[in-house]
Coordinates of C-alpha atoms and ligand atoms in Angstrom, one line a residue:
X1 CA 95.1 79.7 139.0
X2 CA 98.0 79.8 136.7
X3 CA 101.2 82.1 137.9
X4 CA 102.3 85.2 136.4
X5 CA 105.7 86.7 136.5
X6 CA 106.9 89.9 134.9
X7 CA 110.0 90.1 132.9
X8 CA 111.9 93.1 131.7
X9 CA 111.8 92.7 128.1
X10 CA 115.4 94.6 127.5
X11 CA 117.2 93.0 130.6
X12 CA 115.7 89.7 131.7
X13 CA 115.5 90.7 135.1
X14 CA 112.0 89.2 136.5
X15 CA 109.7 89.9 139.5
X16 CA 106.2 88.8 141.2
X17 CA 105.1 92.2 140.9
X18 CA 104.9 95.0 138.5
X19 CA 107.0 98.0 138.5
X20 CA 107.2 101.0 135.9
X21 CA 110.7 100.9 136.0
X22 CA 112.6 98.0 135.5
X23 CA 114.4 97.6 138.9
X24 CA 117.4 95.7 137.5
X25 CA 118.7 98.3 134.3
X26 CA 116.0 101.0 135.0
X27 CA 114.6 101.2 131.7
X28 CA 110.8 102.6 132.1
X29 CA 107.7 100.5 130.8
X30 CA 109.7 97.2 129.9
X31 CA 108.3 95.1 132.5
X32 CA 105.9 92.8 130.7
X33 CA 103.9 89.9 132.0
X34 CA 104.6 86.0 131.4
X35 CA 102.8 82.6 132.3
X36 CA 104.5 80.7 134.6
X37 CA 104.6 77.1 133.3
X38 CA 102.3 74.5 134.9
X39 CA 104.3 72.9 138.2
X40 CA 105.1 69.1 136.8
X41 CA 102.9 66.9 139.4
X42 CA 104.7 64.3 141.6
X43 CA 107.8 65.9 139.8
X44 CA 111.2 64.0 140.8
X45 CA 112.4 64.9 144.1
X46 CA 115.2 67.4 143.5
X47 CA 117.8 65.3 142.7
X48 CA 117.5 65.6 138.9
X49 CA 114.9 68.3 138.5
X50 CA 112.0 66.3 137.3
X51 CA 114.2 65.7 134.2
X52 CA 113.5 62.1 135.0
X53 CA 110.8 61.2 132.8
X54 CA 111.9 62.4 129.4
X55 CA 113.3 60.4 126.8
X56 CA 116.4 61.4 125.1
X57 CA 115.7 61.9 121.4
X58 CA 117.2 60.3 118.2
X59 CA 119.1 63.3 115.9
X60 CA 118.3 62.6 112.4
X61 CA 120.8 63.9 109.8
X62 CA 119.3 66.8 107.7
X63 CA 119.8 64.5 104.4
X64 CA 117.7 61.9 105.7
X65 CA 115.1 64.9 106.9
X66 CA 111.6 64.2 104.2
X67 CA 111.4 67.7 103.0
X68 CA 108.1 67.6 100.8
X69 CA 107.4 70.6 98.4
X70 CA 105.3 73.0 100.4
X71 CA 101.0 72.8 99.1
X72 CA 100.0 76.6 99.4
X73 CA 97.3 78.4 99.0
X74 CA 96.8 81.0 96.4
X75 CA 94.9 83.9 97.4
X76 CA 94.3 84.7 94.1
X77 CA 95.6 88.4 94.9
X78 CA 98.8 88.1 92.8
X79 CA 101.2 90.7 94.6
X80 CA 99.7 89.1 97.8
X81 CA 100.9 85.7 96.7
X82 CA 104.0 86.6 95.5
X83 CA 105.1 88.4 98.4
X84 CA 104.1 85.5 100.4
X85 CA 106.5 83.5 98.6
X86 CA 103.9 81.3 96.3
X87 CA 100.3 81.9 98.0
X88 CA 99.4 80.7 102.0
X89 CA 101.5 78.1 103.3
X90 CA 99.1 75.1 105.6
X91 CA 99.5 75.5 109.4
X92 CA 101.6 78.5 109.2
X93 CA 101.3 81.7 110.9
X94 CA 101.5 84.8 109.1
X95 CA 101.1 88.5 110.7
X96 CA 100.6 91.4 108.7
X97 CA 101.3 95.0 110.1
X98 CA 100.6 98.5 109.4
X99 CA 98.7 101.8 110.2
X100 CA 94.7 102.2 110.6
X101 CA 93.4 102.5 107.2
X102 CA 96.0 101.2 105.1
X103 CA 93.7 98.4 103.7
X104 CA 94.5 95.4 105.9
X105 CA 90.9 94.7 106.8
X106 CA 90.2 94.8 103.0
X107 CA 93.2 92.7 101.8
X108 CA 92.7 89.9 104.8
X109 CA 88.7 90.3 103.5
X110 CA 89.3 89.6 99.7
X111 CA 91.6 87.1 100.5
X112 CA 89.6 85.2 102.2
X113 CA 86.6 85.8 99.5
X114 CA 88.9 84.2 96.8
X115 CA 89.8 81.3 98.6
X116 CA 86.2 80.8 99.7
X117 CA 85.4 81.1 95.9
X118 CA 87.8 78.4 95.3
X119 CA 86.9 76.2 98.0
X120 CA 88.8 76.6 100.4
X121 CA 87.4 76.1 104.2
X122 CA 88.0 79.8 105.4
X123 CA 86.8 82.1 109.0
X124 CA 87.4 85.7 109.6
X125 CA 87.5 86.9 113.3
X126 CA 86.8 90.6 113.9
X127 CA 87.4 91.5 117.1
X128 CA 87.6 95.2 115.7
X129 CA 84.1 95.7 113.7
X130 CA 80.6 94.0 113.6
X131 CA 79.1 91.5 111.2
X132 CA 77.3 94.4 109.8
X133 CA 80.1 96.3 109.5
X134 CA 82.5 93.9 107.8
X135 CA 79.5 92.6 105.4
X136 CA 79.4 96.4 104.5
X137 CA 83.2 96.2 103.3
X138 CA 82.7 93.1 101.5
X139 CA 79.9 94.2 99.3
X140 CA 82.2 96.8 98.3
X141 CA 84.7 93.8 97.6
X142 CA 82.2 91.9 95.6
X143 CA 80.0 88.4 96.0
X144 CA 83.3 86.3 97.1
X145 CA 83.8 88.4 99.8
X146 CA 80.3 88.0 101.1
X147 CA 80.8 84.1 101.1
X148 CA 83.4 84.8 103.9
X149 CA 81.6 83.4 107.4
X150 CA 82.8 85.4 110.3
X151 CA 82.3 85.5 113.8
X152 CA 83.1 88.4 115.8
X153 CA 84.5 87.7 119.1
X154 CA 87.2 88.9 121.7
X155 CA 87.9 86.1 124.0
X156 CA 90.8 83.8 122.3
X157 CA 89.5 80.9 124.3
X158 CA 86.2 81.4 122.1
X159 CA 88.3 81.9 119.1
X160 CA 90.5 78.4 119.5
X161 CA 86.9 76.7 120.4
X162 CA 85.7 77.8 117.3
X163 CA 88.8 76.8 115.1
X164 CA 88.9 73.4 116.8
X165 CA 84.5 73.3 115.7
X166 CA 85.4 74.4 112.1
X167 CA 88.7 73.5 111.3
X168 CA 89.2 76.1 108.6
X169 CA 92.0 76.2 106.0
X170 CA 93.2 79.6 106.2
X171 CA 91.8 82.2 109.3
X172 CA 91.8 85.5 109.6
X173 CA 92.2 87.3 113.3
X174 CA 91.4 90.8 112.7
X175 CA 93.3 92.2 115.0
X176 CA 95.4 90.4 117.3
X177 CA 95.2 93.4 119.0
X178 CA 91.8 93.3 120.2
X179 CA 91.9 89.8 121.5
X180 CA 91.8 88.8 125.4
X181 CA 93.5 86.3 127.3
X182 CA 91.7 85.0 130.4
X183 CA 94.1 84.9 133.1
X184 CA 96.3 87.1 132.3
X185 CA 96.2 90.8 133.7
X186 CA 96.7 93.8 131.3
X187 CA 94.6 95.4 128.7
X188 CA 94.0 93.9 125.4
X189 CA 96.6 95.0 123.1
X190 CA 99.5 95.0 125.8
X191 CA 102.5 93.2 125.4
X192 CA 102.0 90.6 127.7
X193 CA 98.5 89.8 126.4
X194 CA 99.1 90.1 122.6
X195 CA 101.7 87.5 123.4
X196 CA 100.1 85.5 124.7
X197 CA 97.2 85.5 122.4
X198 CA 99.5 85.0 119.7
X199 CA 101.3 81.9 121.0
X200 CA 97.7 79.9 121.8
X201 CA 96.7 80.7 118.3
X202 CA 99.8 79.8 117.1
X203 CA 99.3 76.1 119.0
X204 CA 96.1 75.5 117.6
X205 CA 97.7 76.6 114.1
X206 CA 100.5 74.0 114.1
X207 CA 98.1 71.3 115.5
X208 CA 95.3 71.5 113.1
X209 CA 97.4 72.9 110.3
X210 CA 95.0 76.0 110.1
X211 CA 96.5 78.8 108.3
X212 CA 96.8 81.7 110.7
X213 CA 96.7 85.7 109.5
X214 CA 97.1 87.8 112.2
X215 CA 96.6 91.5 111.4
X216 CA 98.0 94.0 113.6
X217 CA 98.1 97.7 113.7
X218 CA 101.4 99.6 114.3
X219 CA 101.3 103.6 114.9
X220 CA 103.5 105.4 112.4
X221 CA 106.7 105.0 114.4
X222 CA 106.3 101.1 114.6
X223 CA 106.3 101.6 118.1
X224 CA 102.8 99.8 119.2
X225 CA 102.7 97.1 121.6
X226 CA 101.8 94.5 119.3
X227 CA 103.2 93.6 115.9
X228 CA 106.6 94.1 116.8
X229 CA 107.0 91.6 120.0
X230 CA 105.1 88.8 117.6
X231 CA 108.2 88.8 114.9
X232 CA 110.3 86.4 116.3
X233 CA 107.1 83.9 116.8
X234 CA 105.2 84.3 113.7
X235 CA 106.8 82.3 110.4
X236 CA 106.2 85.3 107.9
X237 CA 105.8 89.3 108.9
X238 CA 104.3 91.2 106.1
X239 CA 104.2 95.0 106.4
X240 CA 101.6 97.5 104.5
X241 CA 102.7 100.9 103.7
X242 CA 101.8 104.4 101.9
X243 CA 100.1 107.3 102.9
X244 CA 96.0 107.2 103.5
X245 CA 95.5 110.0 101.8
X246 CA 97.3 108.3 98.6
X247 CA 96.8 105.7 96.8
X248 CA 99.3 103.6 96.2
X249 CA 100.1 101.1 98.7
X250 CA 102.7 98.5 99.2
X251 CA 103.0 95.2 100.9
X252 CA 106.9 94.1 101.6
X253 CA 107.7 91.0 103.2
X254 CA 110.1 91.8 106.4
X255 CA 110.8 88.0 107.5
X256 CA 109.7 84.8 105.7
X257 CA 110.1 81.4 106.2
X258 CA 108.6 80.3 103.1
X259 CA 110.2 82.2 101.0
X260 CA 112.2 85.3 100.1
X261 CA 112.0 89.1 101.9
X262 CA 112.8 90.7 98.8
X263 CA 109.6 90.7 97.1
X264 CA 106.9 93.7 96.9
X265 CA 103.6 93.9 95.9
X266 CA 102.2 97.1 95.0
X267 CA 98.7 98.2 94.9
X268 CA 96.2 100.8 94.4
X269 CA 93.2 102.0 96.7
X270 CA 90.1 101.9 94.7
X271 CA 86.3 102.4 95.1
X272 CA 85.7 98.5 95.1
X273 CA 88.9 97.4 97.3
X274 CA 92.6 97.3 96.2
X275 CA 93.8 96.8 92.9
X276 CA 97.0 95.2 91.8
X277 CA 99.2 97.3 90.0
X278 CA 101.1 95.1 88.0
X279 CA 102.7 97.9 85.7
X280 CA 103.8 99.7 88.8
X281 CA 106.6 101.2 85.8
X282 CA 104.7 102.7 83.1
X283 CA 102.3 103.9 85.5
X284 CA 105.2 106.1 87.5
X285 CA 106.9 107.1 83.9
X286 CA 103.6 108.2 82.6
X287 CA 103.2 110.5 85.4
X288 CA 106.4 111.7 85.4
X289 CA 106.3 115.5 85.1
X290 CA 109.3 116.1 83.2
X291 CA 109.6 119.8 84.6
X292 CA 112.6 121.2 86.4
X293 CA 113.3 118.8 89.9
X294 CA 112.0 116.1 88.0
X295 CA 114.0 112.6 88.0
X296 CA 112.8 109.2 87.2
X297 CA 114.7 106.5 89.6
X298 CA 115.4 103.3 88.5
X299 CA 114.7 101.6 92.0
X300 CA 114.8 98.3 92.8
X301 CA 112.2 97.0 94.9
X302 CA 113.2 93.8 96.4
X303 CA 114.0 91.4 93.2
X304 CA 111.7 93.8 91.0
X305 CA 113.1 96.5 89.3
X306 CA 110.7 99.8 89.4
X307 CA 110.6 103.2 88.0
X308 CA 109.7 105.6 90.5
X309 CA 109.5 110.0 89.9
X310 CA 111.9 111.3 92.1
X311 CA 110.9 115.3 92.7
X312 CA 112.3 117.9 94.2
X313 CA 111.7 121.5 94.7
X314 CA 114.2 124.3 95.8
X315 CA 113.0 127.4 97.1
X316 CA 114.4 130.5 99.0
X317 CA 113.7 129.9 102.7
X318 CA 112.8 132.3 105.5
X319 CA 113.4 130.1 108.0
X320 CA 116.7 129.5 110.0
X321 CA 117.6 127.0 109.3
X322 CA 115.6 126.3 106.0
X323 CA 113.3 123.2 106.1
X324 CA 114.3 119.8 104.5
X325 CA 111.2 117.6 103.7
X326 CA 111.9 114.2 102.5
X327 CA 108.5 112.4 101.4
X328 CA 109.4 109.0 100.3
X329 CA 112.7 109.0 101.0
X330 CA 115.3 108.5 104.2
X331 CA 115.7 112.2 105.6
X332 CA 119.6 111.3 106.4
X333 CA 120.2 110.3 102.6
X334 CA 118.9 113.5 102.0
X335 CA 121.0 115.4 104.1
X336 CA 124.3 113.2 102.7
X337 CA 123.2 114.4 99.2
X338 CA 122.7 117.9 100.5
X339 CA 126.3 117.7 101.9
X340 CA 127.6 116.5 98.9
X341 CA 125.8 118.4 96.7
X342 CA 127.2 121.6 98.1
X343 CA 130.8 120.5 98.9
X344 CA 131.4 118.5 95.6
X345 CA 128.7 119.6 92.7
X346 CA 129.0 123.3 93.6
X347 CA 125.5 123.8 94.5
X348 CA 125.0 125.1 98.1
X349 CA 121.7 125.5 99.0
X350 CA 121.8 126.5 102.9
X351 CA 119.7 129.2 102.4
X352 CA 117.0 127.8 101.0
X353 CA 113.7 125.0 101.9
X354 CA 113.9 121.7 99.8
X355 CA 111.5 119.5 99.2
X356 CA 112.3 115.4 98.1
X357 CA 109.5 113.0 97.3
X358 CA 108.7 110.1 95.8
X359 CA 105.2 110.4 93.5
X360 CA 102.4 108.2 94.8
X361 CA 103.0 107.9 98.2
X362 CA 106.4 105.4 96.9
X363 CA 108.7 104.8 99.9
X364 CA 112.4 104.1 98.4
X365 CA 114.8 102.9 100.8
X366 CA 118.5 102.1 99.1
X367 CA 121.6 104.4 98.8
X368 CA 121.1 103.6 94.7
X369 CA 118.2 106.7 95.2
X370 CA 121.3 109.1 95.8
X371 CA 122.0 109.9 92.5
X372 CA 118.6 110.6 91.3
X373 CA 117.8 112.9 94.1
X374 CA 120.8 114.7 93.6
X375 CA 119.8 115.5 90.0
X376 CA 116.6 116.6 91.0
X377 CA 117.9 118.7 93.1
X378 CA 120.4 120.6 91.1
X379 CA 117.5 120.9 88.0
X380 CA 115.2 122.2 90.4
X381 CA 117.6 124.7 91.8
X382 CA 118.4 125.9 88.1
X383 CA 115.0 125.8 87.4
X384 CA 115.9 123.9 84.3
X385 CA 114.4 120.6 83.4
X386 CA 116.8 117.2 82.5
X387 CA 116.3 115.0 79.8
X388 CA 115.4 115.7 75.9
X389 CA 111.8 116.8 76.4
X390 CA 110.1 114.2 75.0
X391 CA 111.5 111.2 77.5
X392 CA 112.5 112.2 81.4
X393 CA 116.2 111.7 82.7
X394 CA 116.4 108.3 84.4
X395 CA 119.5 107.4 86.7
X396 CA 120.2 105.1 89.6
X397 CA 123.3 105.0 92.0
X398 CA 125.0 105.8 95.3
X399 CA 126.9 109.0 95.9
X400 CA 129.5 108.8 98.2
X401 CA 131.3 111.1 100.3
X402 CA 133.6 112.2 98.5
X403 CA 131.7 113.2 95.6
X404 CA 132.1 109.9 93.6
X405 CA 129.6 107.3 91.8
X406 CA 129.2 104.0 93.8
X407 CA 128.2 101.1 92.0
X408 CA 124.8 99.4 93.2
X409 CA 123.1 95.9 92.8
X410 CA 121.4 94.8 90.0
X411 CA 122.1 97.8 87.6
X412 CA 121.6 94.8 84.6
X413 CA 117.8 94.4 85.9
X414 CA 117.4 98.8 86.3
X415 CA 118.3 99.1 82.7
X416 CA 116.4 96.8 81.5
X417 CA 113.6 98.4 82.7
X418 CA 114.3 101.8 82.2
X419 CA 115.2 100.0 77.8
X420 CA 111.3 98.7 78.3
X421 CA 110.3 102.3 78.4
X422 CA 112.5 104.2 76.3
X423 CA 114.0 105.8 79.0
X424 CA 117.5 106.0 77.3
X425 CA 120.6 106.8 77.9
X426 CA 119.9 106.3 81.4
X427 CA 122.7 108.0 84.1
X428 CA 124.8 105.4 86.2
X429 CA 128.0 104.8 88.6
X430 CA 129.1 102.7 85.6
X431 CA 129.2 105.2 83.1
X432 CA 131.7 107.7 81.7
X433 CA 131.2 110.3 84.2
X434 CA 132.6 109.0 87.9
X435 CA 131.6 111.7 90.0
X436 CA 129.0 114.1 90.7
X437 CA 130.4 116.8 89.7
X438 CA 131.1 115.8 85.5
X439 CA 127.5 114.4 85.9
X440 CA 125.8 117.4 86.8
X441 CA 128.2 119.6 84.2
X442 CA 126.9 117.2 81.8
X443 CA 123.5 117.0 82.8
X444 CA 122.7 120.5 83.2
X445 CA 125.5 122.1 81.0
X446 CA 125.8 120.1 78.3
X447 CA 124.3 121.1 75.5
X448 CA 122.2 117.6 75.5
X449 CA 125.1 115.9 75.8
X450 CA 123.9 113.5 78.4
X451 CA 124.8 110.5 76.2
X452 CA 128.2 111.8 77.5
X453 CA 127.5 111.1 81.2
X454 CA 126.0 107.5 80.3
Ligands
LIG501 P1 90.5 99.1 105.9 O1 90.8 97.8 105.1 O2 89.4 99.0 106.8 O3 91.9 99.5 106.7 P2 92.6 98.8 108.0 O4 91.9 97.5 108.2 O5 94.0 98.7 107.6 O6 92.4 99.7 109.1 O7 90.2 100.2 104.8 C1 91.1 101.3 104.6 C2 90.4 102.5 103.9 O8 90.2 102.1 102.5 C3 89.1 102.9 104.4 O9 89.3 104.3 104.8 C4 88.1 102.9 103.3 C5 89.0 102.7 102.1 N1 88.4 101.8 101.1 C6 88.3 102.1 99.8 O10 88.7 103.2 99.4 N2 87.7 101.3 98.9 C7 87.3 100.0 99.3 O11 86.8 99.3 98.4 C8 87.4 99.7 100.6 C9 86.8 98.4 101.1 C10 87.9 100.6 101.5
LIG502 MG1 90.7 96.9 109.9

């Protein structure tokens, strides 16, 4: 019977039994459970801790390392490869996260469909759903999907059996969540056992060079036992966002050894699975309302420059104090720009609810979002919209504290997108107008003299 130790996962401290509270930094709930290694037989007798028998190795200088150009697989789900760094690397282990219904079961599923369509050995292990259930999905998904063999099954002893029979290419574990350990206490889906679980897959994935997908769900705060404790082990964390209810979706890469974290895929939820939305731009500026609180955002996602409707909407507020809603956006960049808004452009709006989002479901995380919010803001407090009437305002850049423009990254690659739609003169830090305050006299008062502010 292999031994068990639990280790407080914020301090270290470890003990033969578990305790709610951590008894060396009293943290609550950190105590998680490890396998002790296997005791080395006839181990040296203390003198040089069973060191005895290991051979010292030979360093190699990295120069004289063979580094051959990574084989990948392509999925054939183009954001999917690209944010992936090139398609499925052999033998690695890749985990993607997010919320109940985002689409992973669907993405993992049409991935594997593709590659089965191209030949590619492939396996997909539900733990969560039946056969009958997943084969309902994939006839949404189309015939490659149903090509897909799957087993379902919990145990991960079964699960490494059954790799080591089949020796797929690429294998989906759907989710790592809902896979069990033998000999390890705890609930599926607790630390100690998604750990676990995850390092004997990831064995077997090394060995065999099979192509591990772990999918794992994470509540809206990240805070799961799961996904999170897996980072550090897994070679590339990919992370699915939006809102259920809308339907875009994006999949950002948050660590990857193959390749870069800058890249984002974004996608649509449609009747027959998830589309690729490969004109993210000209879909957003299409849509673009150009009413009052309406902004377009030259954002950048990752390496890829995207157009994005800021909106906002001002309204007197009953409430003390009013409500700030930020859909889309960080909630304390809102309040900076609030701040600055009242101190430095003159508009106070204490007394009343605002309203920030991003249209379809868009997340934008980067300072260069100030600017853009801030103009929404003041058009939808004047009630009067930006722009020329025909084309919406476009603008990117940081406010900062004092009220001035702050130049961000990459402001060649925003304009060149915001030129490939027409969106022009488009309102930046590196323009004529330094500070909030001449941008939104110019914006809002200037007789249509925004060419000014640019
Ligand atoms: P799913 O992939 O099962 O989510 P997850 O595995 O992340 O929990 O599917 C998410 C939702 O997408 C589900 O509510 C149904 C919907 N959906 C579609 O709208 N179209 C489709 O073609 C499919 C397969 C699912
Ligand atoms: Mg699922």
């Amino acid at each position: 019977m292999p031994k068990t130790l639990f280790v407080c996962s914020q301090c270290g401290n470890d003990s033969p039994k578990w305790h709610g509270r951590c008894p060396g930094c009293g943290e609550w709930n950190t105590m998680v459970e490890e396998r002790l290694p296997e005791p080395v037989q006839g181990g040296g007798g203390g003198s040089s801790l069973g060191r005895r028998s290991a051979k010292a190795a030979k360093p190699v200088q990295l120069a004289q390392v063979e580094a051959p150009a990574l084989a990948r697989f392509e999925t054939g789900i183009g954001e999917l490869d690209r944010v992936l760094g090139g398609g499925i690397v052999p033998g690695s282990l890749v985990l993607i996260g997010g919320a109940p219904g985002i689409g992973k079961s669907t993405i993992t599923g049409g991935a594997l469909g593709n590659l089965a369509a191209a030949g590619r050995n492939v396996l997909y292990v539900s733990g969560e759903e039946s056969p009958a259930q997943v084969r309902l999905r994939a006839e949404r998904l189309g015939e490659h999907a149903l090509r897909v063999p799957i087993v379902a099954e919990t145990d991960v002893e079964t699960v490494i059996a059954t790799l080591e029979a089949e020796r797929p290419d690429v294998c989906v574990v759907d989710s790592v969540q809902t896979l069990y350990a033998g000999g390890m206490s705890g609930a599926p889906g607790s630390v100690g056992q998604v750990r676990e679980v995850a390092g004997r897959l990831m064995r077997v994935a090394k060995e065999r060079q099979i192509a591990v997908i772990l999918v794992g769900h994470v509540t809206k705060e990240g805070a799961l036992a799961g996904p999170r404790v897996l980072e550090h082990l897994v070679d590339c964390v990919l992370q699915f966002e939006g809102e259920r209810e809308r339907t875009y979706r994006t999949l950002r890469a948050l660590k990857n050894r193959f390749g870069s974290t800058n890249e984002v895929g974004v996608f649509e939820m449609r009747e027959r699975g998830l589309v690729e939305v490969e004109d993210a731009s000209s879909r957003f500026v299409e849509e673009a309302t150009r009413g009052p609180g309406s902004v377009v955002l030259c954002a950048m996602e990752g390496s890829r420059p995207l157009l994005v409707e800021v909106q906002a909407l001002v309204a007197p507020s009953e409430l003390v104090p009013p409500r700030r809603v930020a859909n889309g956006v960080d909630r304390n960049r809102l309040a900076l720009v609030l701040a600055v808004l009242s101190r430095h452009g003159g508009f106070g709006l204490g007394t009343s609810d605002v309203f920030v989002s991003v249209a379809g479901g868009l997340r934008v995380d980067e300072p260069g979002a100030d600017l853009a919010i801030a103009l929404a803001l003041a058009s939808a407090a004047r009630g009067e919209p930006l722009g020329d009437g025909a084309k919406p305002l476009a603008a990117f850049g940081e406010i900062g504290l004092t009220g001035e423009l702050r130049y961000v990254a990459h402001a060649d690659r925003r304009l060149a997108e915001a030129a490939k739609f027409g969106l022009q003169p488009v309102i930046t830090p590196d323009g004529s107008a330094r500070t909030l305050r001449r941008v939104l006299k110019l914006a809002l008062d200037g007789d249509g003299s925004l060419a000014d502010a640019a």
